[in-house]
Short mmCIF file of C-alpha atoms in Angstrom, two decimals:
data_model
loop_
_atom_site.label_atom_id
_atom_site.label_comp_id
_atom_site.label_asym_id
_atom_site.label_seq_id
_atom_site.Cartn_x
_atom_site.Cartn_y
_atom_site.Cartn_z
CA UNK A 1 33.62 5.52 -10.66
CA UNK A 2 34.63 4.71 -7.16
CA UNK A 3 32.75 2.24 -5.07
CA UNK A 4 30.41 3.91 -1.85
CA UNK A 5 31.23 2.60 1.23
CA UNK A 6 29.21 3.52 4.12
CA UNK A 7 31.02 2.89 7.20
CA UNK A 8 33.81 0.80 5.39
CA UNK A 9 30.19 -2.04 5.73
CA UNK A 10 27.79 -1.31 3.05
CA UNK A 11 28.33 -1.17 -0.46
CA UNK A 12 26.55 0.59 -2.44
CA UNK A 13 25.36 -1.14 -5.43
CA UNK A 14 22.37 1.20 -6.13
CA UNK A 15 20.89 4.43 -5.54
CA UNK A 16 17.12 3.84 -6.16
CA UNK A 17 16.22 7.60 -5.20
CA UNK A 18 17.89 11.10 -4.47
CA UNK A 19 16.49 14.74 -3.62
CA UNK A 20 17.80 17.36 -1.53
CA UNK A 21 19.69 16.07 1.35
CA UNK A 22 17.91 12.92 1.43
CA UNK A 23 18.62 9.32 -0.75
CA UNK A 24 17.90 5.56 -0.60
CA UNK A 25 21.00 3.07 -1.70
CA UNK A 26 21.04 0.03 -1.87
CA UNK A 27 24.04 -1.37 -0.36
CA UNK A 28 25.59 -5.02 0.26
CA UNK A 29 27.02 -5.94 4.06
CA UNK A 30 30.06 -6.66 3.48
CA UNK A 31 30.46 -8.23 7.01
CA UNK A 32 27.46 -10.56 5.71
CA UNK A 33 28.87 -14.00 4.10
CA UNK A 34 26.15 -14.29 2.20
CA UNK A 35 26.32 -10.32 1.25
CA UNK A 36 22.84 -9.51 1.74
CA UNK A 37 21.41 -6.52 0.78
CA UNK A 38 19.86 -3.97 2.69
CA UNK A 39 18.10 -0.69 1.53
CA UNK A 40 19.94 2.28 3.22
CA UNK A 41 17.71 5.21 3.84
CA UNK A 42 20.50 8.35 4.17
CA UNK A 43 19.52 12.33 5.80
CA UNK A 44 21.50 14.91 5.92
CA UNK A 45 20.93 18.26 7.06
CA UNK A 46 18.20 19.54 9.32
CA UNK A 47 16.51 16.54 8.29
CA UNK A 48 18.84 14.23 10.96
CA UNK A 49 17.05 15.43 13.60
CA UNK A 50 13.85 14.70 12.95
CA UNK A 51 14.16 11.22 11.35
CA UNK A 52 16.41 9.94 14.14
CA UNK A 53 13.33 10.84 16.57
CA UNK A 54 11.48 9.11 14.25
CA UNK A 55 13.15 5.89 14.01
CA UNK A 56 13.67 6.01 17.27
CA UNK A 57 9.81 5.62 18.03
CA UNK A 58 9.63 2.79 15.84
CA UNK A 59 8.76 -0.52 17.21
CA UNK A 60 8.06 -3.95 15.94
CA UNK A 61 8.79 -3.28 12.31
CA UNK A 62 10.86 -7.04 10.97
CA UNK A 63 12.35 -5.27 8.54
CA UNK A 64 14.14 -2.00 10.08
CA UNK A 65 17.98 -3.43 11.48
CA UNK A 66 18.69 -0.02 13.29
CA UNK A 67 20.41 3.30 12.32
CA UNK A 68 23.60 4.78 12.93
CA UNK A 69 25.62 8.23 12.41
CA UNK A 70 28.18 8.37 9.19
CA UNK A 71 30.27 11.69 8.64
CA UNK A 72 27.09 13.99 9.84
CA UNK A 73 24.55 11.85 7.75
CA UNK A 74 21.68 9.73 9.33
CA UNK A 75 21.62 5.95 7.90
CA UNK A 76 18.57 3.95 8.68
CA UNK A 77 19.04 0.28 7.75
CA UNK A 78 16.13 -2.04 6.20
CA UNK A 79 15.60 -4.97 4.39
CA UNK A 80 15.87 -4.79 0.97
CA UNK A 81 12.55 -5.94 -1.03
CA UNK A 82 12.33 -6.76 -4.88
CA UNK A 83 8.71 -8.02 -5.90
CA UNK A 84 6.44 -6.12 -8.38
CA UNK A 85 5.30 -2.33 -7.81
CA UNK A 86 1.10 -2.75 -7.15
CA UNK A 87 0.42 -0.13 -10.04
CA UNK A 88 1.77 -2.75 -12.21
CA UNK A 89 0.00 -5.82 -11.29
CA UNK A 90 -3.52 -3.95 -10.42
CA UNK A 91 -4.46 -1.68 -13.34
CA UNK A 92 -7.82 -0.24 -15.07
CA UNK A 93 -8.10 -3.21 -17.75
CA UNK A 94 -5.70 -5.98 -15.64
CA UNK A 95 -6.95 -9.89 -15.67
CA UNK A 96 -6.76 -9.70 -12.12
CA UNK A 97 -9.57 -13.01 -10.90
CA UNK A 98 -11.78 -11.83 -7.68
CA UNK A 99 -10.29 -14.11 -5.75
CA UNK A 100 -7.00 -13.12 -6.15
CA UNK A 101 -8.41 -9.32 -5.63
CA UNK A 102 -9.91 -10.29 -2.21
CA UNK A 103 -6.94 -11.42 -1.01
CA UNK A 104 -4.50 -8.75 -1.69
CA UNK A 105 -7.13 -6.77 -0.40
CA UNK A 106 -6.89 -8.44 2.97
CA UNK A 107 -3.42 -7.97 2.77
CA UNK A 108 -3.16 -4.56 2.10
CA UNK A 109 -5.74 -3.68 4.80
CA UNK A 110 -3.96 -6.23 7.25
CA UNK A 111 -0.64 -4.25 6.71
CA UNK A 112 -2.49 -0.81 7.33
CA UNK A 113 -3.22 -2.16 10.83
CA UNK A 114 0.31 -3.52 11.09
CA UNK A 115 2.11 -0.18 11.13
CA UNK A 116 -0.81 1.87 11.97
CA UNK A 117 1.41 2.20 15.98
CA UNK A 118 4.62 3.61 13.01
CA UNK A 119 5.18 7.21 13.22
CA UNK A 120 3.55 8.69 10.69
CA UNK A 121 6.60 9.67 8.25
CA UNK A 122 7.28 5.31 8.29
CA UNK A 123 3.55 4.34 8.04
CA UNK A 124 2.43 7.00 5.14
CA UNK A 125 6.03 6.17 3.14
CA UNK A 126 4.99 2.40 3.27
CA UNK A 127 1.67 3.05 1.47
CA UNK A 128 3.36 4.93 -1.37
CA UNK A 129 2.71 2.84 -4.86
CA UNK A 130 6.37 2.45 -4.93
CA UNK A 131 7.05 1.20 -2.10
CA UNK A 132 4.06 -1.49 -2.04
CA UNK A 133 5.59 -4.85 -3.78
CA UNK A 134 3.81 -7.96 -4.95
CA UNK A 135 4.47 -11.51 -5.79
CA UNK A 136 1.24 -12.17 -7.42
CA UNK A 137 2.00 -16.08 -7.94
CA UNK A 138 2.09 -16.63 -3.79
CA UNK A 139 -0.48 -14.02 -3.23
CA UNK A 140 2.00 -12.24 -1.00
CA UNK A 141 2.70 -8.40 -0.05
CA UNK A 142 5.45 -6.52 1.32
CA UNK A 143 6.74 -3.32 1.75
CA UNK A 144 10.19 -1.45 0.39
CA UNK A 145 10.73 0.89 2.88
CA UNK A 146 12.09 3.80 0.80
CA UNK A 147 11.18 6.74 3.95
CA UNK A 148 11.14 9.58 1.94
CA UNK A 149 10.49 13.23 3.66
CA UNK A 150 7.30 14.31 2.74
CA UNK A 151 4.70 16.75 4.69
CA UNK A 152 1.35 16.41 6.00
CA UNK A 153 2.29 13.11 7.80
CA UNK A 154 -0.42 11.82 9.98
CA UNK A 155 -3.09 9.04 10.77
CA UNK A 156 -5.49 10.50 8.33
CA UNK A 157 -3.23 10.78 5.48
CA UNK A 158 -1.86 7.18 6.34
CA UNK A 159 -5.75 6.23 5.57
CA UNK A 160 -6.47 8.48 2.40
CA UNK A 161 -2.85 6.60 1.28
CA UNK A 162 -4.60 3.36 2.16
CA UNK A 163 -7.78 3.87 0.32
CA UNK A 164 -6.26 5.02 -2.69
CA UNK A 165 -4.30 1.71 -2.90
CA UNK A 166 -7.44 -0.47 -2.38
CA UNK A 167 -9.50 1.24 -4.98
CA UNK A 168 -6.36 0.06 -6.94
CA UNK A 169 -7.27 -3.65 -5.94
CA UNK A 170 -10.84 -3.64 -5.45
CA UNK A 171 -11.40 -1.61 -8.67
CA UNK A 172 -15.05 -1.12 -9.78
CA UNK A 173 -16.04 -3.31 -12.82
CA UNK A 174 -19.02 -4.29 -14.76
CA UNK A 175 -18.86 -7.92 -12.81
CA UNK A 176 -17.97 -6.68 -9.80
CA UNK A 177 -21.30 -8.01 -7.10
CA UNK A 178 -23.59 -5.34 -5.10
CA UNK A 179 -21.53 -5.78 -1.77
CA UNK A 180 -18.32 -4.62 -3.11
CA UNK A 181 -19.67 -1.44 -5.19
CA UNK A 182 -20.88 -0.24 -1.72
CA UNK A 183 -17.94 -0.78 -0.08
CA UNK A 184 -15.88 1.08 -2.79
CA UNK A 185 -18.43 3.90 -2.64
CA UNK A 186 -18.33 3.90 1.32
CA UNK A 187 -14.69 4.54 0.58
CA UNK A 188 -15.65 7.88 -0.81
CA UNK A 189 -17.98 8.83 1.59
CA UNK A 190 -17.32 7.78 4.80
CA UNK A 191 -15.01 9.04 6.86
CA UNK A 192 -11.87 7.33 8.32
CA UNK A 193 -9.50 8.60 11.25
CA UNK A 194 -6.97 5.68 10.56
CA UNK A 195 -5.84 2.61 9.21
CA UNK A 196 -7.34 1.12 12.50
CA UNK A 197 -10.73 2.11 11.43
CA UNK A 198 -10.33 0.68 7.39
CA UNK A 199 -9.63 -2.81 8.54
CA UNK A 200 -12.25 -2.70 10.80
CA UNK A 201 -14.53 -1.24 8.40
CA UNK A 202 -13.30 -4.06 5.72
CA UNK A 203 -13.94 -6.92 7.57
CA UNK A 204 -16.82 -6.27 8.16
CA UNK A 205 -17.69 -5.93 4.47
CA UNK A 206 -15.22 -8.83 3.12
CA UNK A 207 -18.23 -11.43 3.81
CA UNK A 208 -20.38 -10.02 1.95
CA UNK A 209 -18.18 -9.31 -1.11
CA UNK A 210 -16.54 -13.26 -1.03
CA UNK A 211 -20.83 -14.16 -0.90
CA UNK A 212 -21.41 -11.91 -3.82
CA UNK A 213 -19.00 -13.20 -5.91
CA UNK A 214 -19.36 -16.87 -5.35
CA UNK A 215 -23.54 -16.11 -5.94
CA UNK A 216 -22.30 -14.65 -9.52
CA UNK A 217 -20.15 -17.64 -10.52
CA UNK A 218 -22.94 -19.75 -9.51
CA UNK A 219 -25.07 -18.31 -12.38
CA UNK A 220 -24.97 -19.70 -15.90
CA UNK A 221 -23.31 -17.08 -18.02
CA UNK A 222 -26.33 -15.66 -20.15
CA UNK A 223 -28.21 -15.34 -16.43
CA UNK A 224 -25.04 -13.44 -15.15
CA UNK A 225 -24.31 -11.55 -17.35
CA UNK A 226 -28.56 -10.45 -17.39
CA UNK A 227 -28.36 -10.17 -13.56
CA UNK A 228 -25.30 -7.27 -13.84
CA UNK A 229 -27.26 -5.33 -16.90
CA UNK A 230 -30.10 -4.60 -14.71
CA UNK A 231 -27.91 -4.54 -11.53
CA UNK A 232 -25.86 -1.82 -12.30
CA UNK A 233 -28.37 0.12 -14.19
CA UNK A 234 -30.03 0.73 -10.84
CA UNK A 235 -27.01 1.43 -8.75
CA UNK A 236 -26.76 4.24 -11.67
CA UNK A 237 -30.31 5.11 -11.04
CA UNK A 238 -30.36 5.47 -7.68
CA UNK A 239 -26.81 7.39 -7.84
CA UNK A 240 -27.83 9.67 -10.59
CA UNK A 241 -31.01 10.37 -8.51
CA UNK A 242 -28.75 11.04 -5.40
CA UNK A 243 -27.02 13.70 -7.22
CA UNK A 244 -29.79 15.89 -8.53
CA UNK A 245 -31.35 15.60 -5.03
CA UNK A 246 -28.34 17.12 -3.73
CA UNK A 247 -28.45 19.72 -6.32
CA UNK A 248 -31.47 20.92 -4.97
CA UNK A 249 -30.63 21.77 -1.54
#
């Protein structure tokens, strides 16, 4: 098979996904000495349009390096970002410690504010599981920006994209202190306009989680493990006892 060039400058080495007039490549600079790589997002169609108005409205984003025209098809240039996907390092059963959860919290919450000023087709696309990589041995996080058309794009879906990926993280256990149940719950029941108004609303509660934990591994194990028995036999009390009183009205 031949090689893809795009603009007789990027080779393409991979095509990591393809629908209907859209694809991302990944592609080598061949002007580059050290022939980087770069993750070319390509539109065709009536699609041009609308993403070049959208990259042109984006600002302060390290890894975007500009777009260009190729034979009728929109290229949008980016870094290109290995790492692990989040859905496999955080995982119902995954011996993930708390510390290590609190921090890739922060992280994820802290890069929800970051590109909460993206349009939203760039912002919700970089809170897709896919797209979210990890490097859990230096606790860092970073995104693959694969910019995929999808529909519905807006600050409110950036946010429901946001909390799904934290309930990932912060994912309710048996040992998991008072202060971090609530916020997981408030995740379900409050009401959030943004990404903006997550972080906020995480700080806030990041405290209290950090002091919950540390009071648990202060506790002899027997005493602990007592203390989360009785602990989260009321918060299922009080939660069963919410429901049937909404039942009644």
């Amino acid at each position: 098979m031949d090689a893809i060039l795009i603009r007789s400058r990027y080779k393409v080495t991979h095509i990591q996904y393809a629908q209907e007039a859209y694809a991302a490549m990944q592609a080598v600079d061949l002007e580059n000495r050290e022939k980087k790589e770069y993750l070319l997002n390509v539109y065709e169609g009536s699609l041009v349009k609308t993403y070049v108005d959208c990259f042109d409205r984006l600002r302060y984003c390290p890894a975007y390096h500009g777009m260009f025209m190729d034979k009728g098809s929109l290229v949008a240039v980016f870094d290109s970002v290995e790492g692990t996907p989040i859905d496999q390092v955080f995982y119902k059963g995954a011996q993930v410690d708390w510390k290590t959860r609190v921090d890739f919290a922060q992280a994820l919450f802290h890069l929800g504010l970051s590109i909460s000023d993206f349009p939203p087709e760039i912002a919700c696309s970089a809170l897709l599981s896919q797209n979210l990589r990890l490097w859990p041995r230096e606790g860092r996080l970073a995104v693959n920006y694969q910019v995929r058309p999808m529909e519905g794009m807006n600050q409110r879906e950036a946010a429901f994209l946001l909390i799904d990926q934290a309930k990932k993280i912060l994912l309710r256990r048996f040992g998991s202190p008072k202060a971090e149940i609530q916020f997981l719950e408030s995740l379900n029941t409050q009401t959030f306009v943004s990404p903006v108004a997550l972080y906020s609303h995480w700080m806030e509660a990041k405290a209290a989680i950090t002091v919950g934990y540390e009071a648990l591994e202060a506790k002899v194990a027997l005493q602990r493990f007592i203390y989360l028995v009785f602990m989260n036999l009321g918060m299922w009390a009080k939660g069963l006892l919410k429901k049937k009183r909404r039942q009644k009205i």
